[in-house]
Short mmCIF file of N, CA and C in Angstrom, two decimals:
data_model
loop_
_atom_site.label_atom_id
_atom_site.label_comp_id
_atom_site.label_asym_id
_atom_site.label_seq_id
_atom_site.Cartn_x
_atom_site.Cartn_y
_atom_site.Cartn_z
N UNK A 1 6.50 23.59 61.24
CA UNK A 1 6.54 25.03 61.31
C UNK A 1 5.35 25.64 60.57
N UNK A 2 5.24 25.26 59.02
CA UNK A 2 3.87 25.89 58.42
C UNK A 2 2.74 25.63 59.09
N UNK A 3 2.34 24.08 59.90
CA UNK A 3 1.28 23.88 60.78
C UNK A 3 1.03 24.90 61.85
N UNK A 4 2.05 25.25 62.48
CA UNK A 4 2.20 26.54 63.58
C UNK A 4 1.47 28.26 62.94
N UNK A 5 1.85 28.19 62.38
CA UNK A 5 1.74 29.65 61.52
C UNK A 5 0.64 28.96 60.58
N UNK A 6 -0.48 27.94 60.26
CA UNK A 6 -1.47 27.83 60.26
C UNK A 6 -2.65 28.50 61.28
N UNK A 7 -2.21 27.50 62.44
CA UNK A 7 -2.72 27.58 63.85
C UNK A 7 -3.27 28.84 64.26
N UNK A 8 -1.86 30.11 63.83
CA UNK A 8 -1.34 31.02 64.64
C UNK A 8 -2.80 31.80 63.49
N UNK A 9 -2.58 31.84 62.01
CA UNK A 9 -3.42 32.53 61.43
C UNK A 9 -5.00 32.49 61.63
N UNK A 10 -4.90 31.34 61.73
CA UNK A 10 -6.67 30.80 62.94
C UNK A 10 -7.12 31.48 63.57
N UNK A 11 -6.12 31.11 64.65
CA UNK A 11 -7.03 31.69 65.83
C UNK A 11 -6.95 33.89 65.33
N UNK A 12 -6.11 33.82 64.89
CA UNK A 12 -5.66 35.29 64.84
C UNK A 12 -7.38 36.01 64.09
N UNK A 13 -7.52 34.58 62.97
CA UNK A 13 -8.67 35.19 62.21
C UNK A 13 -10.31 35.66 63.80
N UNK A 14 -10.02 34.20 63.91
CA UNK A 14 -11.11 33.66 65.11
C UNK A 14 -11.44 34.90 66.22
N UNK A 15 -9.95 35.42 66.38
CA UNK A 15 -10.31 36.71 67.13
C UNK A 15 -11.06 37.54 66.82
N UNK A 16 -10.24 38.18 65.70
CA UNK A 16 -11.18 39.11 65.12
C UNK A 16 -12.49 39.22 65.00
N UNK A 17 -12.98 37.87 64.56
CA UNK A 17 -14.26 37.85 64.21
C UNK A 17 -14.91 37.90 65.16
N UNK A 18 -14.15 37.67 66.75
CA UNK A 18 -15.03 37.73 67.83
C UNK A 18 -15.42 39.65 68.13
N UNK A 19 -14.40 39.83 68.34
CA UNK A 19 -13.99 41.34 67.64
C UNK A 19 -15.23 42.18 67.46
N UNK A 20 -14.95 41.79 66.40
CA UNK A 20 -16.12 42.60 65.52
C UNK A 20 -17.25 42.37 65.40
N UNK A 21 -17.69 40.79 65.93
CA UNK A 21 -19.17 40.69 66.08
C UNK A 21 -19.96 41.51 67.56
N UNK A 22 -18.97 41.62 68.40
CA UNK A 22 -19.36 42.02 69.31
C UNK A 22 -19.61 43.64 69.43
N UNK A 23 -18.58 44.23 68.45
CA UNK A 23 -18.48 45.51 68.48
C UNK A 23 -20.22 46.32 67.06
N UNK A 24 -20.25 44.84 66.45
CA UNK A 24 -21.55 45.51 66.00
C UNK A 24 -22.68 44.35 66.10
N UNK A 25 -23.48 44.84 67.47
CA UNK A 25 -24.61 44.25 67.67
C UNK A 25 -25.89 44.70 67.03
N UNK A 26 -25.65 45.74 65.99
CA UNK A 26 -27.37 46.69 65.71
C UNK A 26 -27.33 45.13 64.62
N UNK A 27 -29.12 45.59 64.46
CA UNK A 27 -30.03 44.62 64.04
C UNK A 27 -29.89 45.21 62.38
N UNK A 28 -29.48 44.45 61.69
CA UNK A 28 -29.48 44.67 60.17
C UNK A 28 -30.73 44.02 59.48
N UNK A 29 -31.45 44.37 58.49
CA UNK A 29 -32.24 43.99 57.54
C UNK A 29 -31.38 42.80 56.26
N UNK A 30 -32.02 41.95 56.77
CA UNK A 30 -32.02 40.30 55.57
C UNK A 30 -32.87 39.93 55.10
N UNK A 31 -32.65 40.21 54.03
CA UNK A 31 -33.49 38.93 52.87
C UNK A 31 -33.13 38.59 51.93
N UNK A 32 -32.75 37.14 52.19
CA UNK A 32 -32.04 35.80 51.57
C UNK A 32 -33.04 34.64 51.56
N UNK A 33 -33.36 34.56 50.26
CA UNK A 33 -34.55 33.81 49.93
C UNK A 33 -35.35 33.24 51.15
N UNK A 34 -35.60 32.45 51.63
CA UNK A 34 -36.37 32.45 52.91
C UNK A 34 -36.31 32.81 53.90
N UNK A 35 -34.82 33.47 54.59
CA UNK A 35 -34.87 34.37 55.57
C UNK A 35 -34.85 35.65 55.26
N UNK A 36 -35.76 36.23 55.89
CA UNK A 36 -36.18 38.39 55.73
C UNK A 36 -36.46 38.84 57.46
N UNK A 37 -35.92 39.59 57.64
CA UNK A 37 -36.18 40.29 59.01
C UNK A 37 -35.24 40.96 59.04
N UNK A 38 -34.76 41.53 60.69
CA UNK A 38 -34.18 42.43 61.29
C UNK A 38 -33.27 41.24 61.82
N UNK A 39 -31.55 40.78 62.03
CA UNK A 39 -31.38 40.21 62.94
C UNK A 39 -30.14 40.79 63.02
N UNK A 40 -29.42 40.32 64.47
CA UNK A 40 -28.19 41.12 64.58
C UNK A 40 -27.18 40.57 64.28
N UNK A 41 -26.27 41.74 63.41
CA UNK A 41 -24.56 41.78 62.72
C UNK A 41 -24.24 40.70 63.24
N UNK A 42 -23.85 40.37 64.58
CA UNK A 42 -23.07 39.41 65.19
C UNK A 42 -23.61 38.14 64.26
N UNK A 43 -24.59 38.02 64.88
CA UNK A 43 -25.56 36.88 64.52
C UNK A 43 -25.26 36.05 62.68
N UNK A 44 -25.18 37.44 62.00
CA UNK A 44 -25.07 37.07 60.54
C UNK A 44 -23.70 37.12 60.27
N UNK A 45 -22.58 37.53 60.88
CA UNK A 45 -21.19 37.63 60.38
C UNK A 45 -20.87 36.33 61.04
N UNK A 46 -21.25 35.40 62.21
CA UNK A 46 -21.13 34.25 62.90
C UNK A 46 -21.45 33.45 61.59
N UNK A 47 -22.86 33.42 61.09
CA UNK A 47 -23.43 32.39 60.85
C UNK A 47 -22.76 32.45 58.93
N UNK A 48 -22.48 33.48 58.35
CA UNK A 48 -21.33 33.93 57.07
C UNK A 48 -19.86 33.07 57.68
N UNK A 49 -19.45 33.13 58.66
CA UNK A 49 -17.82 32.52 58.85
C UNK A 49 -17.72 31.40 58.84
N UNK A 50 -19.09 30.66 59.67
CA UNK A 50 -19.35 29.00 59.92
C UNK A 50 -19.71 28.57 58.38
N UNK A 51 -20.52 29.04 57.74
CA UNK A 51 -20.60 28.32 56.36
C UNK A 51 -19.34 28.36 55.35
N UNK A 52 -18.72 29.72 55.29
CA UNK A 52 -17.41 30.06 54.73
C UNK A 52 -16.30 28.97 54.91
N UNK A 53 -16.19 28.51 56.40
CA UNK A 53 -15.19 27.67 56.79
C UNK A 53 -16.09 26.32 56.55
N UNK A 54 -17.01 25.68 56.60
CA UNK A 54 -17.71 24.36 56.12
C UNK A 54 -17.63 24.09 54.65
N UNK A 55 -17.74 25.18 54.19
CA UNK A 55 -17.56 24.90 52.56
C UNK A 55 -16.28 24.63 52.27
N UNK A 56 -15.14 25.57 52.72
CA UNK A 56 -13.87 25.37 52.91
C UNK A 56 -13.01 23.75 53.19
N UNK A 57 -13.74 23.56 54.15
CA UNK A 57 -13.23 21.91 54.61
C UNK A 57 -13.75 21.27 53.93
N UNK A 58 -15.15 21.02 52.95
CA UNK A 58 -15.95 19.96 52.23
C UNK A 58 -14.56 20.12 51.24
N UNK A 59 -14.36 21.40 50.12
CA UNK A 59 -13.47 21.35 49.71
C UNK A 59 -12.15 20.87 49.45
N UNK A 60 -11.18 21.20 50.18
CA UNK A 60 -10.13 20.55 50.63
C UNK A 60 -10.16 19.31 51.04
N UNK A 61 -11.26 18.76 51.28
CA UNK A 61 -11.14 17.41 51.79
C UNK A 61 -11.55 16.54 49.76
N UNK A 62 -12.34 16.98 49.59
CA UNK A 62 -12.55 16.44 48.48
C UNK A 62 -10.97 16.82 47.75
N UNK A 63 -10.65 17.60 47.30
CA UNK A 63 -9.39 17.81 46.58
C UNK A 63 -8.36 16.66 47.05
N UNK A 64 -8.76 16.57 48.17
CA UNK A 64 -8.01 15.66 48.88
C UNK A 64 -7.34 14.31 48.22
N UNK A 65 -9.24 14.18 48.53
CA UNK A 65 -9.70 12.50 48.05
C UNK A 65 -8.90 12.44 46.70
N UNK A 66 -9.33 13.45 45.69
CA UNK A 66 -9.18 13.07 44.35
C UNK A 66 -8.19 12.93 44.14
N UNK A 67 -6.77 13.95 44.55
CA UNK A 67 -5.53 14.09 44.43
C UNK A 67 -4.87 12.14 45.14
N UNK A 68 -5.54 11.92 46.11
CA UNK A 68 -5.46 10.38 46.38
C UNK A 68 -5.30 8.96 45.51
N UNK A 69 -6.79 9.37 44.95
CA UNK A 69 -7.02 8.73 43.88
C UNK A 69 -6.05 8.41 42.25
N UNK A 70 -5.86 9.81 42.11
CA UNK A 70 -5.07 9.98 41.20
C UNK A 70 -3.43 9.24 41.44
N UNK A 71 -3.30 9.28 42.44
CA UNK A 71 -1.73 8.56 43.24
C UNK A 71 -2.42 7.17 43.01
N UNK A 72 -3.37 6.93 43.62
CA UNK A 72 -3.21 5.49 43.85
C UNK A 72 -4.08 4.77 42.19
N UNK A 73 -4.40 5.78 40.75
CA UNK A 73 -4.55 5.01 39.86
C UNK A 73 -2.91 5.02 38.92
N UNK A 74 -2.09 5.91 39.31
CA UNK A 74 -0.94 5.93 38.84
C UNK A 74 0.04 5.20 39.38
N UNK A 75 0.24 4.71 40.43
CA UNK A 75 0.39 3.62 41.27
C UNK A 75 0.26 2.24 40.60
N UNK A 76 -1.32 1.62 40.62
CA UNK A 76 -1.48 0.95 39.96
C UNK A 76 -1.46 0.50 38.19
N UNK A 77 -1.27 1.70 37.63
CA UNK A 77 -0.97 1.59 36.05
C UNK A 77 0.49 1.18 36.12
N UNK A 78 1.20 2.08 36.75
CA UNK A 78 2.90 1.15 37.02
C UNK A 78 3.06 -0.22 37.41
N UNK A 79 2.22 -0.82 38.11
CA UNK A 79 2.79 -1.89 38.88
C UNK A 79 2.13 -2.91 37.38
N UNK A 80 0.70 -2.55 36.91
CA UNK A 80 0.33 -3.72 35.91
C UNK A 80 1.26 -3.78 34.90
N UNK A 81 1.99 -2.50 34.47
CA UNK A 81 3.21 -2.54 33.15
C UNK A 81 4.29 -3.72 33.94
N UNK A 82 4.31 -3.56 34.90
CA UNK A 82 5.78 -3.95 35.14
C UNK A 82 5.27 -5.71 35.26
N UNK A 83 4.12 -5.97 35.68
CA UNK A 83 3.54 -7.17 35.69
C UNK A 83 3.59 -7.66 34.18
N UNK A 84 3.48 -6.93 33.37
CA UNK A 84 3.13 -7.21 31.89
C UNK A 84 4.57 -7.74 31.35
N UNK A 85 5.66 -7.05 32.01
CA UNK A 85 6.93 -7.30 31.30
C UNK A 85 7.35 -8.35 31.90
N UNK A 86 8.31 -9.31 30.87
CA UNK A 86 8.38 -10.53 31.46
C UNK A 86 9.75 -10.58 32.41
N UNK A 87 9.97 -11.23 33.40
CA UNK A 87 11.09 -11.62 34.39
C UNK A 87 12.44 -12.18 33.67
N UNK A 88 13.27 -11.25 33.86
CA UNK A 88 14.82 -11.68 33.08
C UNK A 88 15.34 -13.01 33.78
N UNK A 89 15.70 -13.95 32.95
CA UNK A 89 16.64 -14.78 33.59
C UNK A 89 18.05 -14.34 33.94
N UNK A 90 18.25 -14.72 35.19
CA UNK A 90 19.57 -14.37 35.56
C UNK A 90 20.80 -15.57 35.30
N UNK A 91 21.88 -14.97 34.78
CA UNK A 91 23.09 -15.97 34.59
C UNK A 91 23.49 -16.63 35.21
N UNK A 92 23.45 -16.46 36.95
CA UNK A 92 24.18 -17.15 37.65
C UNK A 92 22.73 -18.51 38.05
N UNK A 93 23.36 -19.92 38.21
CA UNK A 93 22.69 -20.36 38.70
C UNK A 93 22.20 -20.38 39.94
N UNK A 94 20.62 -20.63 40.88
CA UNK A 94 19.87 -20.63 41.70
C UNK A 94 20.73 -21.78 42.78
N UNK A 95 20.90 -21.53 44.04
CA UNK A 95 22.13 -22.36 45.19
C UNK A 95 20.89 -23.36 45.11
N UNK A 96 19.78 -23.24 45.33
CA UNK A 96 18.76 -24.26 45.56
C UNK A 96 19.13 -25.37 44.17
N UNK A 97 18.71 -25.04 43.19
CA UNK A 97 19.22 -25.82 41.97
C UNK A 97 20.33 -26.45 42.01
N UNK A 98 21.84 -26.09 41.95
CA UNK A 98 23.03 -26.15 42.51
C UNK A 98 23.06 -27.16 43.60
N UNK A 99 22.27 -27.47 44.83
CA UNK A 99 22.32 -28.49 45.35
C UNK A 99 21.61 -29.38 45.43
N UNK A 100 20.58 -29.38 44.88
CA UNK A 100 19.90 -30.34 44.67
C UNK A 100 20.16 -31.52 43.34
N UNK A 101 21.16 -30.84 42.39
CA UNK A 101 21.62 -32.06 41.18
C UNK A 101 22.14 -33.14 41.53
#
């Protein structure tokens, strides 16, 4: 269900932005360290959403990883304790033992 109403907020954004790039085509003045000119709204609110959402996913994907990591070094700190502690003998005798006397 939250995947759906992900989806749904997407595309909902995606519209818009189609939206509004289209509704302002005038040529705006930029200068951002090596780019300076005249280019058009569309053009720069496109090329603002694509980096917005790339940075976004580098993000989350890294959070990802780390949150991973963190599972799988806590993971492994459990399993070496339990390696460390020694194996209880059990009371009842082993059937293998038991028939083989």
């Amino acid at each position: 269900m939250l995947q759906k109403i992900r989806y749904f907020s997407f595309l909902t954004v995606v519209l818009l932005l189609i939206v509004v790039a289209f509704k302002n085509h005038d040529d705006v003045p930029l200068n951002l360290l090596v780019f300076s000119g005249q280019y058009p709204l569309s053009l720069v609110l496109l090329a603002t959403s694509v980096v917005s959402f790339l940075l976004g996913a580098v993000w989350t994907v890294w959070r990802g990883r780390k949150r991973e990591k963190a599972k799988l070094r806590k993971v492994d700190a459990s399993q070496q304790s339990a390696a460390k502690e020694p194996a209880a003998k059990t009371a009842q005798p082993d059937a293998v033992d038991e028939l083989t006397k």
